[in-house]
Short mmCIF file of C-alpha atoms in Angstrom, two decimals:
data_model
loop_
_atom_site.label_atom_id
_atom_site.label_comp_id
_atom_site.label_asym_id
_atom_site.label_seq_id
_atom_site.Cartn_x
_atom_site.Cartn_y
_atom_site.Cartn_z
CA UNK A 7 -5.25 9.97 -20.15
CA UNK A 8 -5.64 13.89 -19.19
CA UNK A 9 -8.71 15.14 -20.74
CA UNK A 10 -7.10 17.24 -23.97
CA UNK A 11 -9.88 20.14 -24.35
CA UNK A 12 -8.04 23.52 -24.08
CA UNK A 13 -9.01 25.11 -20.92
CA UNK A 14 -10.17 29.27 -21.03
CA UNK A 15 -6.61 30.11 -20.18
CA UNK A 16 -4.55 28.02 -22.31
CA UNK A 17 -6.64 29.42 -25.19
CA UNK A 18 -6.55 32.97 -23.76
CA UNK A 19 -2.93 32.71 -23.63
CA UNK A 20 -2.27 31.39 -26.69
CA UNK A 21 -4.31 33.95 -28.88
CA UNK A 22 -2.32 36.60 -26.69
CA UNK A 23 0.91 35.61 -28.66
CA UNK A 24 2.48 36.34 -32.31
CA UNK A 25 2.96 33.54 -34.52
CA UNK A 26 6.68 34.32 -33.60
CA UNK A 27 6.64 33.72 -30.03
CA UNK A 28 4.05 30.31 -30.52
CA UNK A 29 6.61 28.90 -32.80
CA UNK A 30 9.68 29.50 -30.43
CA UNK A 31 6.80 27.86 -27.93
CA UNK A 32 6.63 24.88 -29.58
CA UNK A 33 10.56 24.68 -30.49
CA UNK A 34 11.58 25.44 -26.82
CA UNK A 35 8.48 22.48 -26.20
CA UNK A 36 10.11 19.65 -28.55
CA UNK A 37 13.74 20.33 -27.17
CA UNK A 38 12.66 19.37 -23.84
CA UNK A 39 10.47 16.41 -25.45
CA UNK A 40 14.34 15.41 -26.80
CA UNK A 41 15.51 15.94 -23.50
CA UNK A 42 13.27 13.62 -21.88
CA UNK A 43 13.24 10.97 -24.69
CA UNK A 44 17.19 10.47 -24.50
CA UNK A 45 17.51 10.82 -20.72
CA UNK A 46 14.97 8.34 -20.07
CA UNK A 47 14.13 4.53 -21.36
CA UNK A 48 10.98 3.81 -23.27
CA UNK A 49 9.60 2.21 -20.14
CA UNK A 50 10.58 5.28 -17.95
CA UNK A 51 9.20 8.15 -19.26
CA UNK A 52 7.14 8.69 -22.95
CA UNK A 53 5.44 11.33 -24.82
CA UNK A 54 2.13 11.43 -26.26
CA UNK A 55 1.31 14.28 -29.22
CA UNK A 56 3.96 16.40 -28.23
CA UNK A 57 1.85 17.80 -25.42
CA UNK A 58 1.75 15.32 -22.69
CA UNK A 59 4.57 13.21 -20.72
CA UNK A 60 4.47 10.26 -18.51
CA UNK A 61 7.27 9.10 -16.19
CA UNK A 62 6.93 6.36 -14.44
CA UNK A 63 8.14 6.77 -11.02
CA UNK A 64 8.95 3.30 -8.62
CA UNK A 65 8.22 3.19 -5.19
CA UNK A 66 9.82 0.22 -3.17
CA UNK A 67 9.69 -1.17 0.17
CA UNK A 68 12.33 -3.64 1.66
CA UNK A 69 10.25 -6.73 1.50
CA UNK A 70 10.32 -6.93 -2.23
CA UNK A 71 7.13 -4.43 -2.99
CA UNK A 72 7.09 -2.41 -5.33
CA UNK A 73 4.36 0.44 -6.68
CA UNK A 74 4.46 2.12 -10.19
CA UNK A 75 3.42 5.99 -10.33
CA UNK A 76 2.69 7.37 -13.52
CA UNK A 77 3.48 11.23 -13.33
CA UNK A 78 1.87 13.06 -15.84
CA UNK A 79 3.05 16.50 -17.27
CA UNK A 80 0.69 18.33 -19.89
CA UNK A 81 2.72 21.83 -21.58
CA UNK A 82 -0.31 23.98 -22.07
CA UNK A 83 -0.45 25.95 -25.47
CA UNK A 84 1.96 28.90 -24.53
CA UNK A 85 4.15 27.42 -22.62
CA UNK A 86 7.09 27.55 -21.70
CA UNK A 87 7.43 31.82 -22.56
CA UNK A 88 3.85 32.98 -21.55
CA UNK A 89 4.52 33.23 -17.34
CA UNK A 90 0.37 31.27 -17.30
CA UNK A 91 0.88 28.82 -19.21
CA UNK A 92 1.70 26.02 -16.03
CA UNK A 93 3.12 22.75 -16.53
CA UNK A 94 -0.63 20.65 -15.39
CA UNK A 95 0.74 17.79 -13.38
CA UNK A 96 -1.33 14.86 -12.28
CA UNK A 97 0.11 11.26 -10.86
CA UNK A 98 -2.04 8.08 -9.99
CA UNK A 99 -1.10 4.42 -9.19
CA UNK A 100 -0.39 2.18 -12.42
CA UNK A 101 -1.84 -1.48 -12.25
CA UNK A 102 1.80 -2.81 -12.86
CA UNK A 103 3.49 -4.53 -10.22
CA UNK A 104 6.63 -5.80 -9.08
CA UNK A 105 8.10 -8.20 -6.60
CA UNK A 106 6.20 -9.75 -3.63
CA UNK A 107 2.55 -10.90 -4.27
CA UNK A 108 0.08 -7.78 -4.71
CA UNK A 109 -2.54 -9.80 -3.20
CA UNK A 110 -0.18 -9.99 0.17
CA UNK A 111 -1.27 -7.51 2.96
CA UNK A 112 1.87 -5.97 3.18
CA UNK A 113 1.45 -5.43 -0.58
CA UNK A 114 -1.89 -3.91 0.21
CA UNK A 115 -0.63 -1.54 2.80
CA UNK A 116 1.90 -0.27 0.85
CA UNK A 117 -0.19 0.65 -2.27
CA UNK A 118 -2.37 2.51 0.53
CA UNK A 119 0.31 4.08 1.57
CA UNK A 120 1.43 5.74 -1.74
CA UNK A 121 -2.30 6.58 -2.97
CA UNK A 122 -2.51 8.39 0.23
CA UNK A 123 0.82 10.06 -0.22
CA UNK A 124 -0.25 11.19 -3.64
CA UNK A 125 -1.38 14.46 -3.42
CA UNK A 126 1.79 15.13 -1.14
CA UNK A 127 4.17 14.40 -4.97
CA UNK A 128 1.41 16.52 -7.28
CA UNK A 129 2.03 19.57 -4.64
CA UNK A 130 5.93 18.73 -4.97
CA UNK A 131 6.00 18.90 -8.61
CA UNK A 132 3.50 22.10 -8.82
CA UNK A 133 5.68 23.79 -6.54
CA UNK A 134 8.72 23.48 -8.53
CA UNK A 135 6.95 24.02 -11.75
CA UNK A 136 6.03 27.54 -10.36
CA UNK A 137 9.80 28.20 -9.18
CA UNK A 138 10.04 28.16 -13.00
CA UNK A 139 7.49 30.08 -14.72
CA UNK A 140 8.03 31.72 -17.62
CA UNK A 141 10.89 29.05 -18.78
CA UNK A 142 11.50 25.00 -19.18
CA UNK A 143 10.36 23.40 -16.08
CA UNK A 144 10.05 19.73 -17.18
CA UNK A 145 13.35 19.00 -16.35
CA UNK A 146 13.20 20.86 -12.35
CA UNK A 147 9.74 18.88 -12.33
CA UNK A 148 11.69 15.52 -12.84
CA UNK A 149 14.49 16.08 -10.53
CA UNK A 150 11.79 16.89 -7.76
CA UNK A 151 9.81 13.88 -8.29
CA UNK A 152 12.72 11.67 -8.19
CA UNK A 153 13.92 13.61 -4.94
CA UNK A 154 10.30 12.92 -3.33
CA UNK A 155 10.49 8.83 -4.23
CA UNK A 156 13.78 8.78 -2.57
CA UNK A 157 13.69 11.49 0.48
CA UNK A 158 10.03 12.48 1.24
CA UNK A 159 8.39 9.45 0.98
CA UNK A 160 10.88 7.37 2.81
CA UNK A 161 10.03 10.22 5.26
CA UNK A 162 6.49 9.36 5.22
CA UNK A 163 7.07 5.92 5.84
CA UNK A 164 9.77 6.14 8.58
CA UNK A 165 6.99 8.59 10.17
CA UNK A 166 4.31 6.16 9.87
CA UNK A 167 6.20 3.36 11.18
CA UNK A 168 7.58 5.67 14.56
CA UNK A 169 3.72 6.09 15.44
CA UNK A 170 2.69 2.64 14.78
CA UNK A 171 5.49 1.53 17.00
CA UNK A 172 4.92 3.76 19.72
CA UNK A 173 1.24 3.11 19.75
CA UNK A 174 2.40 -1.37 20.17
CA UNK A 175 5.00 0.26 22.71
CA UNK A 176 1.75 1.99 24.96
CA UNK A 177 0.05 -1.13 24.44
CA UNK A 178 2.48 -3.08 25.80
CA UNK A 179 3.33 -0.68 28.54
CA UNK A 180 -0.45 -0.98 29.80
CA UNK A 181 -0.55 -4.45 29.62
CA UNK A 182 2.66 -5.35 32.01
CA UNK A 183 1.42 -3.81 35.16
CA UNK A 184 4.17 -3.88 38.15
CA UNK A 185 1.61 -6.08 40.25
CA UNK A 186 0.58 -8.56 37.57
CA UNK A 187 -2.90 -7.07 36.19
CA UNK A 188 -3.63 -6.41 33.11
CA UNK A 189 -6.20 -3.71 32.28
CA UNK A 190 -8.71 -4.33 30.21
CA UNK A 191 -12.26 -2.74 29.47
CA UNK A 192 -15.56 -4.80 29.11
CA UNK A 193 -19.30 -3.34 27.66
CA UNK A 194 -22.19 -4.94 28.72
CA UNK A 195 -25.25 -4.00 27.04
CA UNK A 196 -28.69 -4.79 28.64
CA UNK A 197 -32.17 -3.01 28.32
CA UNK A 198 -32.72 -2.81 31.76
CA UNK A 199 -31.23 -3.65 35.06
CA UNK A 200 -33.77 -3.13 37.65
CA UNK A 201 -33.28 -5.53 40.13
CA UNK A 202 -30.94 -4.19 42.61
CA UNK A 203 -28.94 -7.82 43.00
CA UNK A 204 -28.39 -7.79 39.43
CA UNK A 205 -27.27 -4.67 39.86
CA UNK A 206 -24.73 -5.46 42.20
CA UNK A 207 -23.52 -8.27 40.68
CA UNK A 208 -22.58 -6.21 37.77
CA UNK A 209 -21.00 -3.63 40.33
CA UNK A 210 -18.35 -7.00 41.70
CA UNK A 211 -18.16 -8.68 37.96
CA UNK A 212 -16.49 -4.97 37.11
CA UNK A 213 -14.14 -4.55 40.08
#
């Protein structure tokens, strides 16, 4: 879980406001808490002390894989009416799996392939939660993470494939010579080569 120690701001913002505005805060806080509760299922999305929500976002590939992201949105003390009181939005991999074997290297690849395309959803979300300062975000926050699992990182993926495929298409392109030779490199490693005949023989083994 997100570390729950109030940073500087939060605090600062929150002594900043009337005991008005913090309880509007915290009713404009639980009505989007309701809002996530009833459009979610308990296994989707959850809240923990009225501060902190996880949604649990699936990422599938066409061989049966499947990866479980937990997205995690914090509402600071002030939000959503003071404009610096940000949504703090996190996501990692969950140890849940579904489908083909996790053990399997596609499996492997795949999880790879999300952690490394984490930081690409966090800047998503961030982005959208600042399109919305000052107001309910959690909502715009959802929508974009959903939009990322099924447009951006199908991006990714169609991206990554198009260079691995054009890097087995050079291979293969080198390999079929017109005239029947395939190229090839060799290292050979020796201390010393003095002798000029074994120095010449090394010269013919090459060509």
């Amino acid at each position: 879980l997100l570390p729950t120690r109030r940073s500087p701001y939060m605090v600062a913002a929150m002594s900043s406001m009337s005991a008005e505005e913090e309880d509007e805060a915290r009713e404009r806080r639980l009505a989007e808490i309701e809002f996530v509760r009833s459009a979610y299922g308990e296994d989707e999305a959850w809240v923990v002390d009225e501060k902190l929500i996880y949604r649990r976002l699936l990422v599938s590939s066409s061989d049966g894989n499947v990866i479980h992201v937990l997205l995690s949105l914090t509402m600071p003390d002030g939000y959503p009416i003071d404009e610096e009181a940000i949504l703090v939005i996190d996501a990692r991999i969950s140890d849940d799996a579904v489908g083909a074997s996790s053990s399997s290297c596609t499996a492997k690849n795949m999880r790879k392939m999300v952690m490394d395309s984490l930081p690409s959803l966090i800047e998503a979300c961030r982005l959208s939660a600042l399109e919305y300062v000052g107001s309910e975000s959690i909502f715009a926050v959802l929508s974009r993470a959903d939009e990322w699992i099924s447009v951006d990182f199908v991006d990714i993926v169609e991206s990554s494939n198009h260079i691995n495929t054009d890097d087995a298409n050079e291979v293969e392109i080198i390999s079929k010579c017109d005239n029947g030779l395939v190229l090839g490199r060799r290292l050979i490693h020796s201390h010393h080569i003095i002798a000029q005949s074994k120095r010449k023989a090394v010269v013919e083994l090459a060509d």
